[in-house]
Amino acid sequence: MARTKRDRRSYSAGEWGRNRVRVFPDPKTGLFQVEWREDGRRLTRSLKHRDWRRAKRQADEFAAGFVGPELNGRKDGEPEPLTLERLFDIYGDEVTPTKAPASQRYDQATMAMFLRLFGRDRRANTLSQRDWDRFIRARRAGKAGRSGRPAANRTIQQDLKLLLAILNWAARSRDEEGSLLLESNPLRGLKTPTEKNPTRVLLTDAEYQALLRASEAMDWRFRVALVIAHETGHRIGAIRQLRWSDIDMEARIIRWRAENEKTGYEHRTPVTDEVLAVLEEARMQNPKGGNSPVMPAPKATSQCLDRSRVGVWWDKAQKLAGLEPRRGRGWHSLRRKFASDLMDQPLKVLCELGGWKTAQTVLQCYQRADEDRLRKALQDRRRVSIPAN
């Protein structure tokens, strides 16, 4: 009977006194070691890799007598095939932990989805255009994700970009023997589906004022979040996780932590009088200070607001404001409004204020010129005299 310790520090297979085998990581190198007894002596040998699943399988094969102490059931020099399960395990252990918590959860869920569709034992280097197209069809039909709901092109594009990133990483990374995990990305050059007319709603000034009036009848946290979102242009995920240690009221600066930013970009921005005013309101409601949340959860004051609650509050505010529900008009529409309101500013300045890493993202996804701005541009255009006939 085999067992695994909860902390995954070791794995044992076989029976005590007969064929007991244990694998565990070397504390210095991280390479897995195998330990067994032979003629009363305890012997240890390095497996020369950090692949947890592979180490467990080798322990099982050794304990069952399928392989000897060399733990190699293949011909000498024949590398172990890189299956999708093995690749995702390595990526999940080495790369995913470096990402923000939300990105980590997305990585795990998406990799599990690919394994369900392609199979755990599928060799990574055999993926092809047919698999690419099959995933797109399954995702659109709602047959790939656990929710069973059809996915839009934007979502499918995000999923496939993760797969491409993993394969590209494998094509640049080497194992302990110095061999590339993957000789090349088999899906390189394939095009992801795109939205022809993506829904990117920009909140208007009138709608914002209506939401502000509605906020007076709602929880104080909603008004604070609404004003900060409008005045700073930041994502609601970063705003709801602000703590008093991130706020410098005297210097009029907010620190945006990397772990709360989708891009992992830590930065500081100055704030307006409107932001300072709502922060003063928040301090009166929640005077704890220190590292406590600026907007604590109603029932757990040591924790920040959760994502679902701010979404519910937004829907409620829209109803109170008399705004007809519209797909895409959510917290992110305030971020688009911020980018469009500051269209006359240099892109470098706008990126720093809103926390964007690249100007291209702002131009493609956030800024939108309204009709008044277009008319003004035409009026300001230099006129060329047209000679009379």
Short mmCIF file of C-alpha atoms in Angstrom, two decimals:
data_model
loop_
_atom_site.label_atom_id
_atom_site.label_comp_id
_atom_site.label_asym_id
_atom_site.label_seq_id
_atom_site.Cartn_x
_atom_site.Cartn_y
_atom_site.Cartn_z
CA MET A 1 0.00 0.00 0.00
CA ALA A 2 1.36 3.40 -0.98
CA ARG A 3 0.82 6.60 0.93
CA THR A 4 1.61 10.25 0.44
CA LYS A 5 2.25 12.74 3.21
CA ARG A 6 0.10 15.82 3.10
CA ASP A 7 3.02 18.17 2.65
CA ARG A 8 4.29 16.08 -0.26
CA ARG A 9 7.75 15.93 1.33
CA SER A 10 7.97 12.17 0.82
CA TYR A 11 6.18 9.20 -0.69
CA SER A 12 6.45 5.56 0.34
CA ALA A 13 5.54 2.40 -1.58
CA GLY A 14 5.74 -1.29 -0.67
CA GLU A 15 5.65 -2.94 2.77
CA TRP A 16 7.89 -2.59 5.80
CA GLY A 17 10.52 -5.37 6.00
CA ARG A 18 9.95 -6.52 2.42
CA ASN A 19 10.03 -4.03 -0.42
CA ARG A 20 9.68 -0.63 1.21
CA VAL A 21 10.77 2.27 -1.05
CA ARG A 22 10.67 5.95 -0.23
CA VAL A 23 11.21 9.02 -2.42
CA PHE A 24 11.85 12.51 -1.06
CA PRO A 25 13.45 15.79 -2.22
CA ASP A 26 17.04 16.62 -1.36
CA PRO A 27 16.81 19.72 0.89
CA LYS A 28 19.83 21.30 -0.83
CA THR A 29 19.23 20.62 -4.53
CA GLY A 30 15.51 19.87 -4.65
CA LEU A 31 16.26 16.75 -6.73
CA PHE A 32 14.27 13.70 -5.67
CA GLN A 33 16.08 10.87 -3.88
CA VAL A 34 15.03 7.23 -3.62
CA GLU A 35 15.71 5.23 -0.47
CA TRP A 36 15.47 1.44 0.04
CA ARG A 37 17.04 -1.35 2.08
CA GLU A 38 19.26 -4.06 0.69
CA ASP A 39 20.88 -6.78 2.88
CA GLY A 40 20.06 -4.74 5.95
CA ARG A 41 21.70 -1.60 4.60
CA ARG A 42 19.90 1.63 3.85
CA LEU A 43 20.75 2.81 0.35
CA THR A 44 19.98 6.13 -1.32
CA ARG A 45 20.27 7.25 -4.91
CA SER A 46 19.42 10.50 -6.69
CA LEU A 47 16.67 10.36 -9.31
CA LYS A 48 18.21 13.48 -10.92
CA HIS A 49 14.92 15.28 -11.48
CA ARG A 50 12.25 17.33 -9.64
CA ASP A 51 9.17 15.74 -11.20
CA TRP A 52 6.93 14.65 -8.30
CA ARG A 53 4.61 12.38 -10.26
CA ARG A 54 7.51 10.73 -12.03
CA ALA A 55 9.24 10.11 -8.69
CA LYS A 56 6.11 8.45 -7.25
CA ARG A 57 5.70 6.26 -10.29
CA GLN A 58 9.36 5.19 -10.09
CA ALA A 59 8.90 4.29 -6.43
CA ASP A 60 5.85 2.16 -7.26
CA GLU A 61 7.69 0.39 -10.10
CA PHE A 62 10.74 -0.26 -7.90
CA ALA A 63 8.63 -1.62 -5.03
CA ALA A 64 6.68 -3.88 -7.39
CA GLY A 65 9.89 -5.29 -8.86
CA PHE A 66 9.26 -3.96 -12.35
CA VAL A 67 12.63 -2.18 -12.35
CA GLY A 68 15.88 -2.52 -10.46
CA PRO A 69 17.79 0.09 -8.44
CA GLU A 70 18.59 1.97 -11.65
CA LEU A 71 14.84 2.81 -11.80
CA ASN A 72 14.93 2.91 -15.56
CA GLY A 73 12.49 0.68 -17.38
CA ARG A 74 13.47 2.12 -20.76
CA LYS A 75 16.39 1.57 -23.01
CA ASP A 76 19.54 3.39 -21.99
CA GLY A 77 19.48 6.98 -23.17
CA GLU A 78 15.79 6.98 -24.11
CA PRO A 79 14.18 10.04 -22.49
CA GLU A 80 10.86 9.82 -20.71
CA PRO A 81 8.06 11.25 -22.88
CA LEU A 82 6.75 14.64 -21.85
CA THR A 83 3.04 14.14 -21.32
CA LEU A 84 0.65 17.03 -20.83
CA GLU A 85 0.10 15.96 -17.23
CA ARG A 86 3.82 15.99 -16.51
CA LEU A 87 4.33 19.32 -18.30
CA PHE A 88 1.45 20.97 -16.43
CA ASP A 89 2.76 19.61 -13.12
CA ILE A 90 6.20 21.11 -13.73
CA TYR A 91 4.75 24.45 -14.89
CA GLY A 92 2.31 24.44 -11.96
CA ASP A 93 5.14 23.88 -9.48
CA GLU A 94 7.67 26.31 -10.93
CA VAL A 95 5.83 29.12 -12.77
CA THR A 96 2.25 29.33 -11.52
CA PRO A 97 3.28 30.12 -7.89
CA THR A 98 5.01 33.29 -9.12
CA LYS A 99 1.69 34.72 -10.33
CA ALA A 100 -1.06 36.59 -8.50
CA PRO A 101 -3.57 34.43 -6.56
CA ALA A 102 -6.33 34.91 -9.13
CA SER A 103 -3.96 33.95 -11.95
CA GLN A 104 -2.87 30.87 -10.02
CA ARG A 105 -6.46 29.71 -9.72
CA TYR A 106 -7.02 30.37 -13.41
CA ASP A 107 -3.90 28.40 -14.38
CA GLN A 108 -4.96 25.36 -12.36
CA ALA A 109 -8.54 25.35 -13.65
CA THR A 110 -7.52 25.86 -17.28
CA MET A 111 -4.78 23.22 -17.23
CA ALA A 112 -7.30 20.76 -15.75
CA MET A 113 -9.67 21.58 -18.61
CA PHE A 114 -6.99 20.84 -21.22
CA LEU A 115 -6.21 17.51 -19.52
CA ARG A 116 -9.88 16.49 -19.60
CA LEU A 117 -10.12 17.26 -23.30
CA PHE A 118 -6.74 16.03 -24.59
CA GLY A 119 -5.97 13.31 -22.02
CA ARG A 120 -3.37 13.14 -19.24
CA ASP A 121 -1.05 10.82 -21.14
CA ARG A 122 -1.13 12.82 -24.37
CA ARG A 123 2.40 13.72 -25.46
CA ALA A 124 2.87 17.47 -25.61
CA ASN A 125 4.87 17.35 -28.86
CA THR A 126 1.99 15.65 -30.72
CA LEU A 127 -0.49 18.53 -30.34
CA SER A 128 -1.60 19.86 -33.71
CA GLN A 129 -4.04 22.11 -35.58
CA ARG A 130 -6.73 19.45 -35.17
CA ASP A 131 -6.46 19.62 -31.37
CA TRP A 132 -6.47 23.42 -31.50
CA ASP A 133 -9.66 23.45 -33.58
CA ARG A 134 -11.26 20.72 -31.47
CA PHE A 135 -10.72 22.74 -28.30
CA ILE A 136 -12.26 25.85 -29.90
CA ARG A 137 -15.34 23.89 -31.02
CA ALA A 138 -15.76 22.25 -27.62
CA ARG A 139 -15.36 25.55 -25.75
CA ARG A 140 -17.91 27.29 -27.96
CA ALA A 141 -20.36 24.43 -27.44
CA GLY A 142 -19.90 24.47 -23.65
CA LYS A 143 -18.39 20.96 -23.63
CA ALA A 144 -14.93 21.82 -22.29
CA GLY A 145 -15.47 23.89 -19.13
CA ARG A 146 -17.06 22.53 -15.97
CA SER A 147 -19.85 25.14 -16.06
CA GLY A 148 -21.26 23.71 -19.29
CA ARG A 149 -21.79 27.23 -20.66
CA PRO A 150 -20.56 28.23 -24.13
CA ALA A 151 -17.50 30.48 -24.03
CA ALA A 152 -17.00 33.66 -26.05
CA ASN A 153 -14.02 34.14 -28.34
CA ARG A 154 -12.32 36.42 -25.81
CA THR A 155 -12.39 33.66 -23.18
CA ILE A 156 -11.21 31.01 -25.64
CA GLN A 157 -8.38 33.30 -26.71
CA GLN A 158 -7.27 33.67 -23.09
CA ASP A 159 -7.29 29.89 -22.58
CA LEU A 160 -5.25 29.21 -25.71
CA LYS A 161 -2.76 31.95 -24.86
CA LEU A 162 -2.03 30.13 -21.59
CA LEU A 163 -1.45 26.87 -23.49
CA LEU A 164 0.90 28.66 -25.89
CA ALA A 165 2.75 30.26 -22.98
CA ILE A 166 3.26 26.86 -21.32
CA LEU A 167 4.54 25.26 -24.53
CA ASN A 168 6.85 28.22 -25.24
CA TRP A 169 8.21 27.98 -21.69
CA ALA A 170 8.85 24.25 -22.12
CA ALA A 171 10.70 24.92 -25.39
CA ARG A 172 13.08 27.24 -23.47
CA SER A 173 13.51 25.17 -20.29
CA ARG A 174 15.88 22.25 -19.74
CA ASP A 175 15.70 19.29 -17.39
CA GLU A 176 18.44 18.22 -14.97
CA GLU A 177 20.23 16.38 -17.77
CA GLY A 178 20.44 19.54 -19.88
CA SER A 179 17.83 18.47 -22.43
CA LEU A 180 15.01 20.76 -23.50
CA LEU A 181 11.65 19.77 -22.09
CA LEU A 182 10.20 20.32 -25.55
CA GLU A 183 12.15 20.71 -28.78
CA SER A 184 9.69 23.29 -30.11
CA ASN A 185 6.16 24.56 -29.61
CA PRO A 186 3.97 22.35 -31.85
CA LEU A 187 1.21 24.99 -31.88
CA ARG A 188 3.38 27.96 -32.69
CA GLY A 189 1.87 30.32 -35.26
CA LEU A 190 -1.74 29.20 -34.86
CA LYS A 191 -4.23 32.05 -34.59
CA THR A 192 -6.54 32.46 -31.63
CA PRO A 193 -10.18 33.43 -32.23
CA THR A 194 -10.96 37.10 -31.78
CA GLU A 195 -14.11 39.10 -31.13
CA LYS A 196 -15.07 41.05 -34.24
CA ASN A 197 -17.04 43.60 -32.22
CA PRO A 198 -16.02 43.28 -28.57
CA THR A 199 -18.35 44.82 -26.00
CA ARG A 200 -16.39 47.56 -24.26
CA VAL A 201 -18.84 49.86 -22.55
CA LEU A 202 -17.66 53.25 -21.39
CA LEU A 203 -19.56 54.76 -18.46
CA THR A 204 -20.88 58.25 -19.22
CA ASP A 205 -20.70 61.26 -16.90
CA ALA A 206 -24.48 61.20 -16.48
CA GLU A 207 -24.43 57.52 -15.51
CA TYR A 208 -21.64 58.10 -13.01
CA GLN A 209 -23.53 60.96 -11.37
CA ALA A 210 -26.63 58.77 -11.15
CA LEU A 211 -24.61 56.03 -9.44
CA LEU A 212 -23.13 58.58 -7.03
CA ARG A 213 -26.61 59.70 -5.99
CA ALA A 214 -27.70 56.08 -5.59
CA SER A 215 -24.67 55.35 -3.40
CA GLU A 216 -26.09 57.58 -0.67
CA ALA A 217 -28.73 54.93 0.00
CA MET A 218 -26.24 52.06 0.03
CA ASP A 219 -23.46 50.66 2.17
CA TRP A 220 -20.71 53.23 2.74
CA ARG A 221 -18.13 50.90 1.24
CA PHE A 222 -19.77 51.08 -2.18
CA ARG A 223 -19.47 54.87 -2.34
CA VAL A 224 -15.80 54.71 -1.33
CA ALA A 225 -15.04 52.06 -3.98
CA LEU A 226 -17.03 53.94 -6.64
CA VAL A 227 -15.21 57.23 -6.16
CA ILE A 228 -11.77 55.62 -5.98
CA ALA A 229 -12.49 53.64 -9.16
CA HIS A 230 -13.61 56.79 -11.00
CA GLU A 231 -10.76 58.99 -9.79
CA THR A 232 -7.86 56.51 -10.10
CA GLY A 233 -8.95 54.30 -13.02
CA HIS A 234 -7.84 51.15 -11.22
CA ARG A 235 -9.45 47.72 -11.25
CA ILE A 236 -12.01 46.98 -8.57
CA GLY A 237 -9.95 43.93 -7.55
CA ALA A 238 -7.08 46.19 -6.49
CA ILE A 239 -9.37 48.80 -4.94
CA ARG A 240 -11.31 46.44 -2.68
CA GLN A 241 -8.02 45.03 -1.32
CA LEU A 242 -6.56 48.38 -0.28
CA ARG A 243 -5.29 48.58 3.30
CA TRP A 244 -4.57 51.64 5.40
CA SER A 245 -0.84 50.88 5.19
CA ASP A 246 -1.15 51.55 1.44
CA ILE A 247 -2.53 55.05 2.01
CA ASP A 248 -0.40 58.12 2.71
CA MET A 249 -2.94 60.85 3.41
CA GLU A 250 -0.35 63.57 3.96
CA ALA A 251 1.54 62.86 0.75
CA ARG A 252 -1.79 62.18 -1.05
CA ILE A 253 -0.50 58.90 -2.49
CA ILE A 254 -1.85 55.34 -2.83
CA ARG A 255 0.42 52.34 -3.16
CA TRP A 256 -0.98 49.63 -5.42
CA ARG A 257 0.47 46.29 -4.37
CA ALA A 258 1.77 43.93 -7.04
CA GLU A 259 -0.10 40.94 -5.58
CA ASN A 260 -3.41 42.78 -6.02
CA GLU A 261 -2.74 43.92 -9.57
CA LYS A 262 -3.62 41.72 -12.54
CA THR A 263 -0.35 42.71 -14.21
CA GLY A 264 1.72 42.21 -11.05
CA TYR A 265 2.90 45.82 -11.39
CA GLU A 266 3.46 47.63 -8.09
CA HIS A 267 3.27 51.40 -8.35
CA ARG A 268 2.19 54.56 -6.56
CA THR A 269 -0.17 57.26 -7.76
CA PRO A 270 -1.24 60.67 -6.46
CA VAL A 271 -4.93 61.09 -5.63
CA THR A 272 -7.53 63.80 -6.03
CA ASP A 273 -9.47 65.74 -3.40
CA GLU A 274 -12.50 63.51 -4.10
CA VAL A 275 -10.51 60.40 -3.16
CA LEU A 276 -9.18 62.00 0.02
CA ALA A 277 -12.72 62.94 1.00
CA VAL A 278 -14.09 59.40 0.71
CA LEU A 279 -11.01 58.02 2.47
CA GLU A 280 -11.78 60.34 5.38
CA GLU A 281 -15.32 58.95 5.39
CA ALA A 282 -13.91 55.43 5.40
CA ARG A 283 -11.61 56.28 8.31
CA MET A 284 -14.57 57.49 10.35
CA GLN A 285 -16.42 54.23 9.64
CA ASN A 286 -13.33 52.07 10.19
CA PRO A 287 -10.77 53.85 12.39
CA LYS A 288 -8.51 50.84 13.03
CA GLY A 289 -5.72 51.96 10.69
CA GLY A 290 -2.48 50.02 10.39
CA ASN A 291 -2.69 47.10 8.00
CA SER A 292 -6.46 46.74 8.37
CA PRO A 293 -8.61 46.93 5.22
CA VAL A 294 -9.87 50.31 4.05
CA MET A 295 -13.14 48.59 3.12
CA PRO A 296 -13.46 45.53 5.38
CA ALA A 297 -15.90 42.70 4.75
CA PRO A 298 -19.13 43.35 6.70
CA LYS A 299 -18.93 40.14 8.75
CA ALA A 300 -15.16 39.66 8.87
CA THR A 301 -13.59 43.05 9.52
CA SER A 302 -10.03 41.74 9.27
CA GLN A 303 -10.63 40.72 5.66
CA CYS A 304 -11.12 42.79 2.53
CA LEU A 305 -14.34 42.90 0.55
CA ASP A 306 -14.86 39.84 -1.63
CA ARG A 307 -15.40 40.01 -5.36
CA SER A 308 -18.98 38.80 -5.37
CA ARG A 309 -20.19 41.44 -2.92
CA VAL A 310 -18.95 44.41 -4.96
CA GLY A 311 -20.64 42.86 -8.00
CA VAL A 312 -23.94 42.58 -6.16
CA TRP A 313 -23.64 46.18 -4.97
CA TRP A 314 -23.03 47.40 -8.52
CA ASP A 315 -26.21 45.71 -9.77
CA LYS A 316 -28.19 47.16 -6.88
CA ALA A 317 -26.81 50.66 -7.51
CA GLN A 318 -27.79 50.49 -11.18
CA LYS A 319 -31.38 49.70 -10.21
CA LEU A 320 -31.49 52.51 -7.66
CA ALA A 321 -30.01 54.89 -10.25
CA GLY A 322 -32.67 53.91 -12.79
CA LEU A 323 -30.13 52.62 -15.30
CA GLU A 324 -31.26 49.91 -17.66
CA PRO A 325 -29.05 46.80 -17.37
CA ARG A 326 -26.46 46.71 -20.12
CA ARG A 327 -23.92 44.02 -20.80
CA GLY A 328 -20.41 45.32 -20.16
CA ARG A 329 -21.44 48.24 -17.96
CA GLY A 330 -19.72 47.17 -14.77
CA TRP A 331 -16.81 48.27 -12.64
CA HIS A 332 -14.46 48.04 -15.63
CA SER A 333 -16.47 50.64 -17.53
CA LEU A 334 -15.11 53.17 -15.01
CA ARG A 335 -11.58 52.19 -16.02
CA ARG A 336 -12.44 52.86 -19.66
CA LYS A 337 -13.99 56.19 -18.70
CA PHE A 338 -10.79 57.17 -16.89
CA ALA A 339 -8.65 56.35 -19.93
CA SER A 340 -10.97 58.27 -22.26
CA ASP A 341 -11.29 61.29 -19.95
CA LEU A 342 -7.50 61.64 -19.96
CA MET A 343 -7.09 61.10 -23.69
CA ASP A 344 -5.36 64.48 -24.07
CA GLN A 345 -2.59 63.45 -21.67
CA PRO A 346 0.62 61.74 -22.84
CA LEU A 347 0.19 57.96 -22.94
CA LYS A 348 3.14 57.47 -20.58
CA VAL A 349 1.45 59.63 -17.96
CA LEU A 350 -1.89 57.85 -18.40
CA CYS A 351 -0.27 54.42 -18.09
CA GLU A 352 1.43 55.42 -14.84
CA LEU A 353 -1.78 56.86 -13.39
CA GLY A 354 -3.97 53.87 -14.27
CA GLY A 355 -1.44 51.12 -13.74
CA TRP A 356 -1.22 49.96 -17.37
CA LYS A 357 2.08 48.34 -18.34
CA THR A 358 1.82 49.07 -22.07
CA ALA A 359 0.33 51.91 -24.08
CA GLN A 360 -0.90 49.43 -26.68
CA THR A 361 -3.40 47.99 -24.21
CA VAL A 362 -4.79 51.45 -23.52
CA LEU A 363 -5.17 52.26 -27.21
CA GLN A 364 -6.73 48.93 -28.18
CA CYS A 365 -9.04 48.24 -25.23
CA TYR A 366 -9.72 51.35 -23.15
CA GLN A 367 -9.68 54.68 -24.91
CA ARG A 368 -12.64 55.67 -27.04
CA ALA A 369 -13.29 59.04 -28.63
CA ASP A 370 -16.89 60.23 -28.20
CA GLU A 371 -18.82 62.23 -30.81
CA ASP A 372 -18.05 65.60 -29.24
CA ARG A 373 -14.33 64.90 -29.30
CA LEU A 374 -14.50 63.82 -32.94
CA ARG A 375 -16.38 66.98 -33.92
CA LYS A 376 -13.90 69.17 -32.08
CA ALA A 377 -11.01 67.46 -33.86
CA LEU A 378 -12.60 68.27 -37.21
CA GLN A 379 -13.24 71.89 -36.20
CA ASP A 380 -9.62 72.34 -35.07
CA ARG A 381 -8.26 70.85 -38.26
CA ARG A 382 -6.14 73.24 -40.27
CA ARG A 383 -8.12 74.48 -43.27
CA VAL A 384 -6.74 74.60 -46.78
CA SER A 385 -8.13 77.27 -49.07
CA ILE A 386 -9.95 75.89 -52.08
CA PRO A 387 -9.48 78.13 -55.14
CA ALA A 388 -12.64 79.38 -56.79
CA ASN A 389 -13.46 78.16 -60.30
#
